[in-house]
Amino acid sequence: MLQINNLSMTAGKFSIDDINLLVPDGCCHVLLGGTGNGKTLILEAIAGLRSIKSGEIYSDGINIEGEFPENRYISYVPQDLALFPHLNVEKNILYPKRFKKNHIRSDEEIREIIKYLQIENILHRSIKNLSGGEKQRVALARAFVSGNKVLLLDEPFSALHFTLKRTLWGMLTDIQKRFNISILMVTHDLEEAEFLADYVSILYKGRIMQSGIKEEVFENPTQIEVTKITGHYNYFSGEVIGINDDSCIVYISSLDSIFSVNNIAFIKSDKVTIAIRTNKIKINPLDDKIPNTIKCKMQNLYKTSNYNQLALLPDKMKGERIDEVEEIVVDFYDDKNLDFEQGQKITIHIPINDIYVFKNN
C-alpha cells in the first residue's frame, strides 16, 4: 500500500500543495489532469527523485521520506522509459538483479512476466530496434521483475495508437492482479483512466480538486474543473430565479430556457454555470412537456468511429439575435438516428440528475 499525506513541494514558481493519496494493495489509482498541473512532479517526489517541502510518504506502513530512491522499493517508469540502449532486451529486464539482494522475482516469476507481456521472442534484440509498443512492454517487465510492491507510471501509453493501448492496458491489469501490485499512474487520457483505475484523483494547478472511487468522481463532479477533465460537457451561464424545496430554477438566457436542477445550495439571483454531459442528453423524448426539455434545430451531424455527434441550436423566437444563441452538443451511439437533416426540428431532454450547477466566482 502507498499512502501520501499532506505532500507539498515547489519547482521554480510552481507549487504543489497538500496532496493526499491512498493506493491500496492491488489497486490502481490514477492522477488525471492536463499538462502542466504537477502530475510528474508528484511521481518524482514519491520515487525520491525530487525533494519535498513537507509531507509524509508511506510504503507498506513505513515512512520512506528521506530514504534514497533505491531504498524505497518503488518501481518508476518515466515517460521516456529510461531503457539502456547499450543493453539488449533481456539485460534491460534483468537489470534490477545487479543491485537487489532481496525483493527480486524468482526465475519462474520472471519467465511468467515475460510470457504475460509477449516478449519471449525479442529478448536478444537491441533496444534501438524495438517498436514503441515493444519498448513499453520491456519497461513494464523491468519494473515488475524488481519485485517492488508499488509501481509508478508516468503517461505510460501516450505515444501508442489506440488498439495497442488497449492491448497493453489488459496486460498491465493481468500482471497487477497476479502479483498484487499497487499502481499510481498519471495520465490525461480519460478512457485510459476509465479502463485502469480503481480510484481517481483530479489534479489541477498543483492541487487535488476531487478524489475517490472512480465511478463516484466521474458521475458526481464537485467542481467545474473536475467536469473539464472527466468528460465532454456543454457549459451555459445562468441565473437562479427560484428556489423550491428540493431544487433550484435556473434561467439560461442564451437558450431562452428554464432548467430545474437538484442543487439547493444557492440563493435567488446567484450567477451560476450549468454543465451537461454530452452523452446524457435524450433525443426526441416521448413527452416533450416534461421539465428540462428544449426544442432545437439541427445544425450539423458529425460521425466518428466511436460515436455520433449532433450540433443543435435552440429554436429561438423571432427577433432573437443569433449571436446570443449557444450551440448544444449531443453525443449518441444509436445508428437509427443517422437520418437527421440540417434544419430538422429536434426535441431534447436533459434529466435533472445529469445537470451539474456551479456558482460563478
mmCIF file of C-alpha atoms in Angstrom:
data_model
loop_
_atom_site.group_PDB
_atom_site.id
_atom_site.type_symbol
_atom_site.label_atom_id
_atom_site.label_comp_id
_atom_site.label_asym_id
_atom_site.label_seq_id
_atom_site.Cartn_x
_atom_site.Cartn_y
_atom_site.Cartn_z
ATOM 1 C CA MET A 1 0.000 0.000 0.000
ATOM 2 C CA LEU A 2 1.160 3.524 -0.829
ATOM 3 C CA GLN A 3 -0.022 6.482 1.242
ATOM 4 C CA ILE A 4 0.823 10.163 0.740
ATOM 5 C CA ASN A 5 -0.007 12.651 3.495
ATOM 6 C CA ASN A 6 -0.008 16.436 3.014
ATOM 7 C CA LEU A 7 2.715 16.452 0.367
ATOM 8 C CA SER A 8 3.875 19.955 -0.591
ATOM 9 C CA MET A 9 6.769 20.988 -2.814
ATOM 10 C CA THR A 10 7.912 23.686 -5.210
ATOM 11 C CA ALA A 11 9.514 23.623 -8.649
ATOM 12 C CA GLY A 12 10.528 27.120 -9.646
ATOM 13 C CA LYS A 13 7.411 29.269 -9.352
ATOM 14 C CA PHE A 14 5.101 26.254 -9.459
ATOM 15 C CA SER A 15 3.873 24.746 -6.213
ATOM 16 C CA ILE A 16 2.130 21.533 -5.202
ATOM 17 C CA ASP A 17 0.099 21.811 -2.030
ATOM 18 C CA ASP A 18 -1.344 19.327 0.470
ATOM 19 C CA ILE A 19 -1.507 16.256 -1.748
ATOM 20 C CA ASN A 20 -3.165 13.285 -0.061
ATOM 21 C CA LEU A 21 -3.305 9.964 -1.907
ATOM 22 C CA LEU A 22 -4.009 6.370 -0.989
ATOM 23 C CA VAL A 23 -3.258 3.362 -3.200
ATOM 24 C CA PRO A 24 -4.479 0.147 -1.505
ATOM 25 C CA ASP A 25 -2.779 -3.171 -2.173
ATOM 26 C CA GLY A 26 -3.521 -4.451 -5.657
ATOM 27 C CA CYS A 27 -5.343 -1.291 -6.759
ATOM 28 C CA CYS A 28 -4.674 1.300 -9.442
ATOM 29 C CA HIS A 29 -5.024 4.979 -8.505
ATOM 30 C CA VAL A 30 -4.943 7.377 -11.459
ATOM 31 C CA LEU A 31 -3.884 11.016 -11.223
ATOM 32 C CA LEU A 32 -5.866 12.615 -14.012
ATOM 33 C CA GLY A 33 -5.196 16.082 -15.321
ATOM 34 C CA GLY A 34 -3.859 18.176 -18.160
ATOM 35 C CA THR A 35 -0.252 19.012 -18.961
ATOM 36 C CA GLY A 36 1.498 21.344 -16.531
ATOM 37 C CA ASN A 37 -0.562 20.575 -13.430
ATOM 38 C CA GLY A 38 2.157 18.759 -11.470
ATOM 39 C CA LYS A 39 1.457 15.078 -12.098
ATOM 40 C CA THR A 40 5.045 14.107 -12.945
ATOM 41 C CA LEU A 41 6.452 16.153 -10.063
ATOM 42 C CA ILE A 42 4.364 14.129 -7.605
ATOM 43 C CA LEU A 43 5.643 10.826 -9.013
ATOM 44 C CA GLU A 44 9.246 12.046 -8.906
ATOM 45 C CA ALA A 45 8.832 13.119 -5.279
ATOM 46 C CA ILE A 46 7.415 9.718 -4.317
ATOM 47 C CA ALA A 47 10.252 7.958 -6.158
ATOM 48 C CA GLY A 48 12.817 10.070 -4.280
ATOM 49 C CA LEU A 49 13.999 12.000 -7.320
ATOM 50 C CA ARG A 50 12.809 15.390 -6.002
ATOM 51 C CA SER A 51 12.940 16.893 -2.560
ATOM 52 C CA ILE A 52 9.711 17.935 -0.873
ATOM 53 C CA LYS A 53 8.906 20.865 1.396
ATOM 54 C CA SER A 54 6.680 18.909 3.752
ATOM 55 C CA GLY A 55 4.620 15.756 3.969
ATOM 56 C CA GLU A 56 4.938 12.038 4.533
ATOM 57 C CA ILE A 57 5.298 9.121 2.122
ATOM 58 C CA TYR A 58 4.436 5.650 3.421
ATOM 59 C CA SER A 59 5.015 2.340 1.664
ATOM 60 C CA ASP A 60 3.605 -0.696 3.475
ATOM 61 C CA GLY A 61 3.203 1.451 6.578
ATOM 62 C CA ILE A 62 6.847 2.589 6.663
ATOM 63 C CA ASN A 63 7.708 6.276 6.249
ATOM 64 C CA ILE A 64 10.195 6.289 3.373
ATOM 65 C CA GLU A 65 10.579 10.054 3.074
ATOM 66 C CA GLY A 66 14.294 10.733 3.449
ATOM 67 C CA GLU A 67 15.324 7.366 2.033
ATOM 68 C CA PHE A 68 17.436 7.141 -1.123
ATOM 69 C CA PRO A 69 15.446 6.089 -4.228
ATOM 70 C CA GLU A 70 16.989 2.611 -4.259
ATOM 71 C CA ASN A 71 15.883 2.032 -0.672
ATOM 72 C CA ARG A 72 12.237 2.936 -1.251
ATOM 73 C CA TYR A 73 11.431 -0.307 -3.095
ATOM 74 C CA ILE A 74 9.254 1.563 -5.585
ATOM 75 C CA SER A 75 9.452 0.976 -9.339
ATOM 76 C CA TYR A 76 9.146 4.030 -11.565
ATOM 77 C CA VAL A 77 8.541 4.024 -15.313
ATOM 78 C CA PRO A 78 9.025 7.598 -16.632
ATOM 79 C CA GLN A 79 7.616 8.918 -19.883
ATOM 80 C CA ASP A 80 10.877 8.320 -21.755
ATOM 81 C CA LEU A 81 11.006 4.752 -20.304
ATOM 82 C CA ALA A 82 14.732 5.132 -19.390
ATOM 83 C CA LEU A 83 15.772 1.914 -21.140
ATOM 84 C CA PHE A 84 19.515 1.354 -21.542
ATOM 85 C CA PRO A 85 20.381 1.488 -25.277
ATOM 86 C CA HIS A 86 23.704 -0.386 -24.806
ATOM 87 C CA LEU A 87 21.912 -3.394 -23.291
ATOM 88 C CA ASN A 88 19.649 -5.802 -25.114
ATOM 89 C CA VAL A 89 16.065 -6.542 -24.056
ATOM 90 C CA GLU A 90 16.927 -9.381 -21.669
ATOM 91 C CA LYS A 91 19.683 -7.425 -19.925
ATOM 92 C CA ASN A 92 17.372 -4.418 -19.530
ATOM 93 C CA ILE A 93 14.702 -6.589 -17.951
ATOM 94 C CA LEU A 94 17.157 -8.280 -15.570
ATOM 95 C CA TYR A 95 18.982 -5.064 -14.666
ATOM 96 C CA PRO A 96 17.419 -4.873 -11.143
ATOM 97 C CA LYS A 97 19.120 -8.185 -10.266
ATOM 98 C CA ARG A 98 22.500 -6.434 -10.385
ATOM 99 C CA PHE A 99 21.751 -4.394 -7.295
ATOM 100 C CA LYS A 100 18.950 -6.024 -5.333
ATOM 101 C CA LYS A 101 19.657 -8.894 -3.000
ATOM 102 C CA ASN A 102 16.024 -9.288 -1.897
ATOM 103 C CA HIS A 103 12.551 -8.481 -3.214
ATOM 104 C CA ILE A 104 13.630 -9.633 -6.701
ATOM 105 C CA ARG A 105 11.294 -12.018 -8.508
ATOM 106 C CA SER A 106 12.142 -15.670 -8.804
ATOM 107 C CA ASP A 107 13.316 -17.031 -12.152
ATOM 108 C CA GLU A 108 9.937 -18.711 -12.589
ATOM 109 C CA GLU A 109 8.084 -15.429 -11.940
ATOM 110 C CA ILE A 110 10.369 -13.571 -14.350
ATOM 111 C CA ARG A 111 9.585 -16.098 -17.089
ATOM 112 C CA GLU A 112 5.903 -15.669 -16.284
ATOM 113 C CA ILE A 113 6.132 -11.869 -16.608
ATOM 114 C CA ILE A 114 7.972 -12.133 -19.922
ATOM 115 C CA LYS A 115 5.292 -14.509 -21.208
ATOM 116 C CA TYR A 116 2.457 -12.243 -19.981
ATOM 117 C CA LEU A 117 3.958 -9.316 -21.895
ATOM 118 C CA GLN A 118 4.633 -11.420 -25.005
ATOM 119 C CA ILE A 119 8.298 -10.522 -25.348
ATOM 120 C CA GLU A 120 9.826 -14.030 -25.317
ATOM 121 C CA ASN A 121 10.878 -13.684 -28.964
ATOM 122 C CA ILE A 122 12.713 -10.357 -28.659
ATOM 123 C CA LEU A 123 14.915 -10.981 -25.600
ATOM 124 C CA HIS A 124 18.142 -10.756 -27.618
ATOM 125 C CA ARG A 125 17.096 -7.750 -29.694
ATOM 126 C CA SER A 126 18.719 -4.330 -29.349
ATOM 127 C CA ILE A 127 16.590 -1.629 -27.740
ATOM 128 C CA LYS A 128 17.080 0.657 -30.736
ATOM 129 C CA ASN A 129 15.434 -1.963 -32.986
ATOM 130 C CA LEU A 130 12.189 -2.129 -30.999
ATOM 131 C CA SER A 131 8.834 -0.574 -31.817
ATOM 132 C CA GLY A 132 7.157 1.806 -29.389
ATOM 133 C CA GLY A 133 4.885 -0.912 -28.056
ATOM 134 C CA GLU A 134 7.776 -3.321 -27.574
ATOM 135 C CA LYS A 135 9.729 -0.703 -25.636
ATOM 136 C CA GLN A 136 6.724 -0.115 -23.380
ATOM 137 C CA ARG A 137 6.476 -3.829 -22.609
ATOM 138 C CA VAL A 138 10.198 -4.089 -21.867
ATOM 139 C CA ALA A 139 9.982 -1.118 -19.469
ATOM 140 C CA LEU A 140 6.990 -2.685 -17.710
ATOM 141 C CA ALA A 141 8.751 -6.051 -17.492
ATOM 142 C CA ARG A 142 11.811 -4.474 -15.859
ATOM 143 C CA ALA A 143 9.577 -2.690 -13.340
ATOM 144 C CA PHE A 144 7.721 -5.889 -12.432
ATOM 145 C CA VAL A 145 10.891 -8.003 -12.262
ATOM 146 C CA SER A 146 12.250 -5.784 -9.478
ATOM 147 C CA GLY A 147 9.747 -7.358 -7.087
ATOM 148 C CA ASN A 148 8.618 -3.999 -5.709
ATOM 149 C CA LYS A 149 5.045 -3.813 -4.468
ATOM 150 C CA VAL A 150 4.487 -0.247 -5.686
ATOM 151 C CA LEU A 151 4.677 0.869 -9.320
ATOM 152 C CA LEU A 152 4.644 4.486 -10.540
ATOM 153 C CA LEU A 153 3.707 5.039 -14.193
ATOM 154 C CA ASP A 154 4.048 8.383 -15.969
ATOM 155 C CA GLU A 155 1.836 8.618 -19.088
ATOM 156 C CA PRO A 156 2.900 5.050 -19.925
ATOM 157 C CA PHE A 157 0.988 4.626 -23.189
ATOM 158 C CA SER A 158 0.654 8.173 -24.502
ATOM 159 C CA ALA A 159 2.691 7.627 -27.679
ATOM 160 C CA LEU A 160 0.873 4.476 -28.803
ATOM 161 C CA HIS A 161 -2.091 4.011 -31.124
ATOM 162 C CA PHE A 162 -5.448 3.095 -29.613
ATOM 163 C CA THR A 163 -5.525 -0.626 -30.463
ATOM 164 C CA LEU A 164 -2.082 -1.234 -28.962
ATOM 165 C CA LYS A 165 -3.009 0.843 -25.910
ATOM 166 C CA ARG A 166 -5.979 -1.370 -25.157
ATOM 167 C CA THR A 167 -3.841 -4.493 -25.504
ATOM 168 C CA LEU A 168 -1.280 -3.143 -23.046
ATOM 169 C CA TRP A 169 -4.000 -1.991 -20.626
ATOM 170 C CA GLY A 170 -5.183 -5.585 -20.430
ATOM 171 C CA MET A 171 -1.662 -6.918 -19.937
ATOM 172 C CA LEU A 172 -0.976 -4.406 -17.182
ATOM 173 C CA THR A 173 -4.187 -5.287 -15.363
ATOM 174 C CA ASP A 174 -3.476 -9.026 -15.571
ATOM 175 C CA ILE A 175 0.028 -8.699 -14.110
ATOM 176 C CA GLN A 176 -1.120 -6.283 -11.423
ATOM 177 C CA LYS A 177 -3.715 -8.771 -10.199
ATOM 178 C CA ARG A 178 -1.313 -11.714 -10.448
ATOM 179 C CA PHE A 179 1.324 -10.060 -8.221
ATOM 180 C CA ASN A 180 -0.966 -7.818 -6.121
ATOM 181 C CA ILE A 181 0.870 -4.611 -7.087
ATOM 182 C CA SER A 182 -0.244 -1.094 -6.120
ATOM 183 C CA ILE A 183 -0.085 1.266 -9.100
ATOM 184 C CA LEU A 184 -0.091 5.060 -9.074
ATOM 185 C CA MET A 185 -0.373 6.261 -12.656
ATOM 186 C CA VAL A 186 -0.637 9.703 -14.189
ATOM 187 C CA THR A 187 -2.429 10.341 -17.468
ATOM 188 C CA HIS A 188 -4.501 12.915 -19.317
ATOM 189 C CA ASP A 189 -6.325 10.159 -21.226
ATOM 190 C CA LEU A 190 -9.878 9.840 -19.878
ATOM 191 C CA GLU A 191 -10.551 6.447 -21.469
ATOM 192 C CA GLU A 192 -7.301 5.081 -20.083
ATOM 193 C CA ALA A 193 -8.329 6.203 -16.608
ATOM 194 C CA GLU A 194 -11.796 4.662 -17.003
ATOM 195 C CA PHE A 195 -10.267 1.328 -18.058
ATOM 196 C CA LEU A 196 -7.469 1.010 -15.489
ATOM 197 C CA ALA A 197 -8.415 2.976 -12.399
ATOM 198 C CA ASP A 198 -9.996 1.800 -9.173
ATOM 199 C CA TYR A 199 -9.521 5.268 -7.677
ATOM 200 C CA VAL A 200 -9.130 8.633 -9.378
ATOM 201 C CA SER A 201 -7.759 11.985 -8.239
ATOM 202 C CA ILE A 202 -8.277 15.101 -10.356
ATOM 203 C CA LEU A 203 -5.206 17.344 -10.299
ATOM 204 C CA TYR A 204 -5.474 20.997 -11.306
ATOM 205 C CA LYS A 205 -2.753 23.620 -10.821
ATOM 206 C CA GLY A 206 -0.937 21.532 -8.245
ATOM 207 C CA ARG A 207 -3.978 20.765 -6.126
ATOM 208 C CA ILE A 208 -6.335 17.832 -5.955
ATOM 209 C CA MET A 209 -9.835 19.011 -6.812
ATOM 210 C CA GLN A 210 -11.588 15.717 -6.087
ATOM 211 C CA SER A 211 -10.508 12.216 -5.144
ATOM 212 C CA GLY A 212 -12.299 8.934 -4.617
ATOM 213 C CA ILE A 213 -13.650 5.774 -6.198
ATOM 214 C CA LYS A 214 -13.572 6.143 -9.976
ATOM 215 C CA GLU A 215 -17.325 5.912 -10.542
ATOM 216 C CA GLU A 216 -18.081 8.451 -7.807
ATOM 217 C CA VAL A 217 -15.675 11.043 -9.202
ATOM 218 C CA PHE A 218 -16.823 10.608 -12.808
ATOM 219 C CA GLU A 219 -20.542 10.630 -12.029
ATOM 220 C CA ASN A 220 -20.628 13.253 -9.265
ATOM 221 C CA PRO A 221 -18.147 16.051 -10.003
ATOM 222 C CA THR A 222 -17.988 18.576 -7.174
ATOM 223 C CA GLN A 223 -16.176 21.379 -9.014
ATOM 224 C CA ILE A 224 -16.354 22.729 -12.527
ATOM 225 C CA GLU A 225 -12.628 21.984 -13.061
ATOM 226 C CA VAL A 226 -13.429 18.314 -12.499
ATOM 227 C CA THR A 227 -16.028 18.280 -15.279
ATOM 228 C CA LYS A 228 -13.497 19.738 -17.713
ATOM 229 C CA ILE A 229 -11.191 16.772 -17.094
ATOM 230 C CA THR A 230 -13.641 13.882 -16.671
ATOM 231 C CA GLY A 231 -15.863 14.154 -19.737
ATOM 232 C CA HIS A 232 -17.383 16.144 -22.590
ATOM 233 C CA TYR A 233 -19.818 18.770 -21.363
ATOM 234 C CA ASN A 234 -21.943 21.644 -22.572
ATOM 235 C CA TYR A 235 -21.476 24.751 -20.411
ATOM 236 C CA PHE A 236 -24.029 27.552 -20.089
ATOM 237 C CA SER A 237 -24.123 30.627 -17.886
ATOM 238 C CA GLY A 238 -27.328 31.309 -15.994
ATOM 239 C CA GLU A 239 -29.049 32.858 -13.016
ATOM 240 C CA VAL A 240 -31.016 31.294 -10.176
ATOM 241 C CA ILE A 241 -34.552 32.688 -10.424
ATOM 242 C CA GLY A 242 -36.343 30.465 -7.946
ATOM 243 C CA ILE A 243 -35.891 28.050 -5.061
ATOM 244 C CA ASN A 244 -38.103 25.015 -4.432
ATOM 245 C CA ASP A 245 -37.995 22.519 -1.566
ATOM 246 C CA ASP A 246 -35.511 20.217 -3.275
ATOM 247 C CA SER A 247 -34.380 22.095 -6.381
ATOM 248 C CA CYS A 248 -33.425 25.414 -7.931
ATOM 249 C CA ILE A 249 -34.791 27.040 -11.061
ATOM 250 C CA VAL A 250 -32.075 28.398 -13.355
ATOM 251 C CA TYR A 251 -32.698 30.636 -16.369
ATOM 252 C CA ILE A 252 -30.254 30.334 -19.284
ATOM 253 C CA SER A 253 -30.683 33.393 -21.489
ATOM 254 C CA SER A 254 -28.626 32.038 -24.414
ATOM 255 C CA LEU A 255 -31.028 29.091 -24.662
ATOM 256 C CA ASP A 256 -34.095 31.078 -23.611
ATOM 257 C CA SER A 257 -34.801 28.130 -21.335
ATOM 258 C CA ILE A 258 -35.507 27.363 -17.698
ATOM 259 C CA PHE A 259 -33.843 24.378 -16.012
ATOM 260 C CA SER A 260 -34.861 22.605 -12.856
ATOM 261 C CA VAL A 261 -31.744 21.362 -11.046
ATOM 262 C CA ASN A 262 -31.138 19.297 -7.924
ATOM 263 C CA ASN A 263 -28.650 21.599 -6.278
ATOM 264 C CA ILE A 264 -30.204 23.695 -3.488
ATOM 265 C CA ALA A 265 -27.018 25.343 -2.186
ATOM 266 C CA PHE A 266 -27.851 28.632 -3.887
ATOM 267 C CA ILE A 267 -29.965 31.701 -3.291
ATOM 268 C CA LYS A 268 -32.062 33.690 -5.710
ATOM 269 C CA SER A 269 -30.055 35.871 -8.139
ATOM 270 C CA ASP A 270 -26.879 33.745 -7.845
ATOM 271 C CA LYS A 271 -24.898 33.672 -11.091
ATOM 272 C CA VAL A 272 -24.081 30.081 -11.988
ATOM 273 C CA THR A 273 -22.706 27.835 -14.704
ATOM 274 C CA ILE A 274 -24.503 24.632 -15.575
ATOM 275 C CA ALA A 275 -22.632 21.669 -17.038
ATOM 276 C CA ILE A 276 -24.436 18.985 -19.038
ATOM 277 C CA ARG A 277 -22.596 15.867 -20.183
ATOM 278 C CA THR A 278 -22.997 15.490 -23.946
ATOM 279 C CA ASN A 279 -23.868 11.781 -23.843
ATOM 280 C CA LYS A 280 -26.630 12.165 -21.231
ATOM 281 C CA ILE A 281 -28.990 14.260 -23.364
ATOM 282 C CA LYS A 282 -32.080 12.401 -24.585
ATOM 283 C CA ILE A 283 -33.164 12.876 -28.208
ATOM 284 C CA ASN A 284 -36.875 13.175 -29.066
ATOM 285 C CA PRO A 285 -38.353 12.170 -25.680
ATOM 286 C CA LEU A 286 -41.815 10.613 -25.665
ATOM 287 C CA ASP A 287 -43.152 13.518 -23.585
ATOM 288 C CA ASP A 288 -41.983 16.948 -24.762
ATOM 289 C CA LYS A 289 -43.792 18.738 -21.912
ATOM 290 C CA ILE A 290 -41.564 17.448 -19.109
ATOM 291 C CA PRO A 291 -39.112 19.861 -17.392
ATOM 292 C CA ASN A 292 -35.692 20.477 -18.924
ATOM 293 C CA THR A 293 -36.969 19.940 -22.462
ATOM 294 C CA ILE A 294 -35.805 22.178 -25.322
ATOM 295 C CA LYS A 295 -36.967 22.402 -28.923
ATOM 296 C CA CYS A 296 -33.993 22.714 -31.271
ATOM 297 C CA LYS A 297 -32.933 22.760 -34.898
ATOM 298 C CA MET A 298 -30.169 20.559 -36.193
ATOM 299 C CA GLN A 299 -27.099 22.399 -37.463
ATOM 300 C CA ASN A 300 -24.646 19.575 -38.172
ATOM 301 C CA LEU A 301 -24.122 15.858 -37.735
ATOM 302 C CA TYR A 302 -20.610 14.510 -37.192
ATOM 303 C CA LYS A 303 -19.665 10.824 -37.326
ATOM 304 C CA THR A 304 -16.670 9.241 -35.613
ATOM 305 C CA SER A 305 -15.603 5.612 -35.259
ATOM 306 C CA ASN A 306 -16.863 5.518 -31.658
ATOM 307 C CA TYR A 307 -19.957 7.725 -31.588
ATOM 308 C CA ASN A 308 -22.023 10.309 -33.461
ATOM 309 C CA GLN A 309 -22.425 13.958 -32.558
ATOM 310 C CA LEU A 310 -25.255 16.400 -33.172
ATOM 311 C CA ALA A 311 -24.763 20.149 -33.097
ATOM 312 C CA LEU A 312 -28.074 21.849 -32.269
ATOM 313 C CA LEU A 313 -29.331 25.372 -31.859
ATOM 314 C CA PRO A 314 -32.395 26.164 -29.751
ATOM 315 C CA ASP A 315 -35.414 27.021 -31.864
ATOM 316 C CA LYS A 316 -35.492 30.662 -30.749
ATOM 317 C CA MET A 317 -38.377 33.046 -31.102
ATOM 318 C CA LYS A 318 -38.447 35.529 -33.977
ATOM 319 C CA GLY A 319 -36.325 38.576 -33.439
ATOM 320 C CA GLU A 320 -33.759 36.903 -31.175
ATOM 321 C CA ARG A 321 -30.159 37.761 -32.056
ATOM 322 C CA ILE A 322 -28.416 34.679 -33.425
ATOM 323 C CA ASP A 323 -25.074 35.662 -31.842
ATOM 324 C CA GLU A 324 -26.668 35.325 -28.418
ATOM 325 C CA VAL A 325 -27.688 31.715 -29.054
ATOM 326 C CA GLU A 326 -25.390 28.926 -27.848
ATOM 327 C CA GLU A 327 -24.902 25.588 -29.543
ATOM 328 C CA ILE A 328 -25.871 22.366 -27.766
ATOM 329 C CA VAL A 329 -23.739 19.308 -28.489
ATOM 330 C CA VAL A 330 -25.251 15.822 -28.158
ATOM 331 C CA ASP A 331 -23.206 12.609 -28.413
ATOM 332 C CA PHE A 332 -25.050 9.386 -29.175
ATOM 333 C CA TYR A 333 -24.432 5.831 -30.379
ATOM 334 C CA ASP A 334 -27.733 4.860 -31.990
ATOM 335 C CA ASP A 335 -27.273 4.392 -35.745
ATOM 336 C CA LYS A 336 -31.011 4.555 -36.449
ATOM 337 C CA ASN A 337 -30.899 8.315 -35.768
ATOM 338 C CA LEU A 338 -28.461 8.987 -38.597
ATOM 339 C CA ASP A 339 -31.201 10.206 -40.961
ATOM 340 C CA PHE A 340 -31.215 13.679 -39.373
ATOM 341 C CA GLU A 341 -31.228 16.577 -41.836
ATOM 342 C CA GLN A 342 -29.941 20.105 -41.425
ATOM 343 C CA GLY A 343 -32.659 22.389 -40.105
ATOM 344 C CA GLN A 344 -34.736 19.488 -38.816
ATOM 345 C CA LYS A 345 -36.699 20.142 -35.626
ATOM 346 C CA ILE A 346 -35.432 18.008 -32.743
ATOM 347 C CA THR A 347 -36.604 17.974 -29.138
ATOM 348 C CA ILE A 348 -34.086 17.139 -26.426
ATOM 349 C CA HIS A 349 -34.464 16.394 -22.732
ATOM 350 C CA ILE A 350 -31.823 16.672 -20.011
ATOM 351 C CA PRO A 351 -32.575 14.525 -16.919
ATOM 352 C CA ILE A 352 -32.355 16.546 -13.730
ATOM 353 C CA ASN A 353 -29.735 14.208 -12.248
ATOM 354 C CA ASP A 354 -27.410 14.858 -15.201
ATOM 355 C CA ILE A 355 -27.264 18.632 -14.730
ATOM 356 C CA TYR A 356 -24.437 19.970 -12.573
ATOM 357 C CA VAL A 357 -24.511 23.536 -11.270
ATOM 358 C CA PHE A 358 -21.559 25.586 -10.028
ATOM 359 C CA LYS A 359 -21.598 29.083 -8.580
ATOM 360 C CA ASN A 360 -19.556 31.593 -10.575
ATOM 361 C CA ASN A 361 -16.558 33.079 -8.768
#
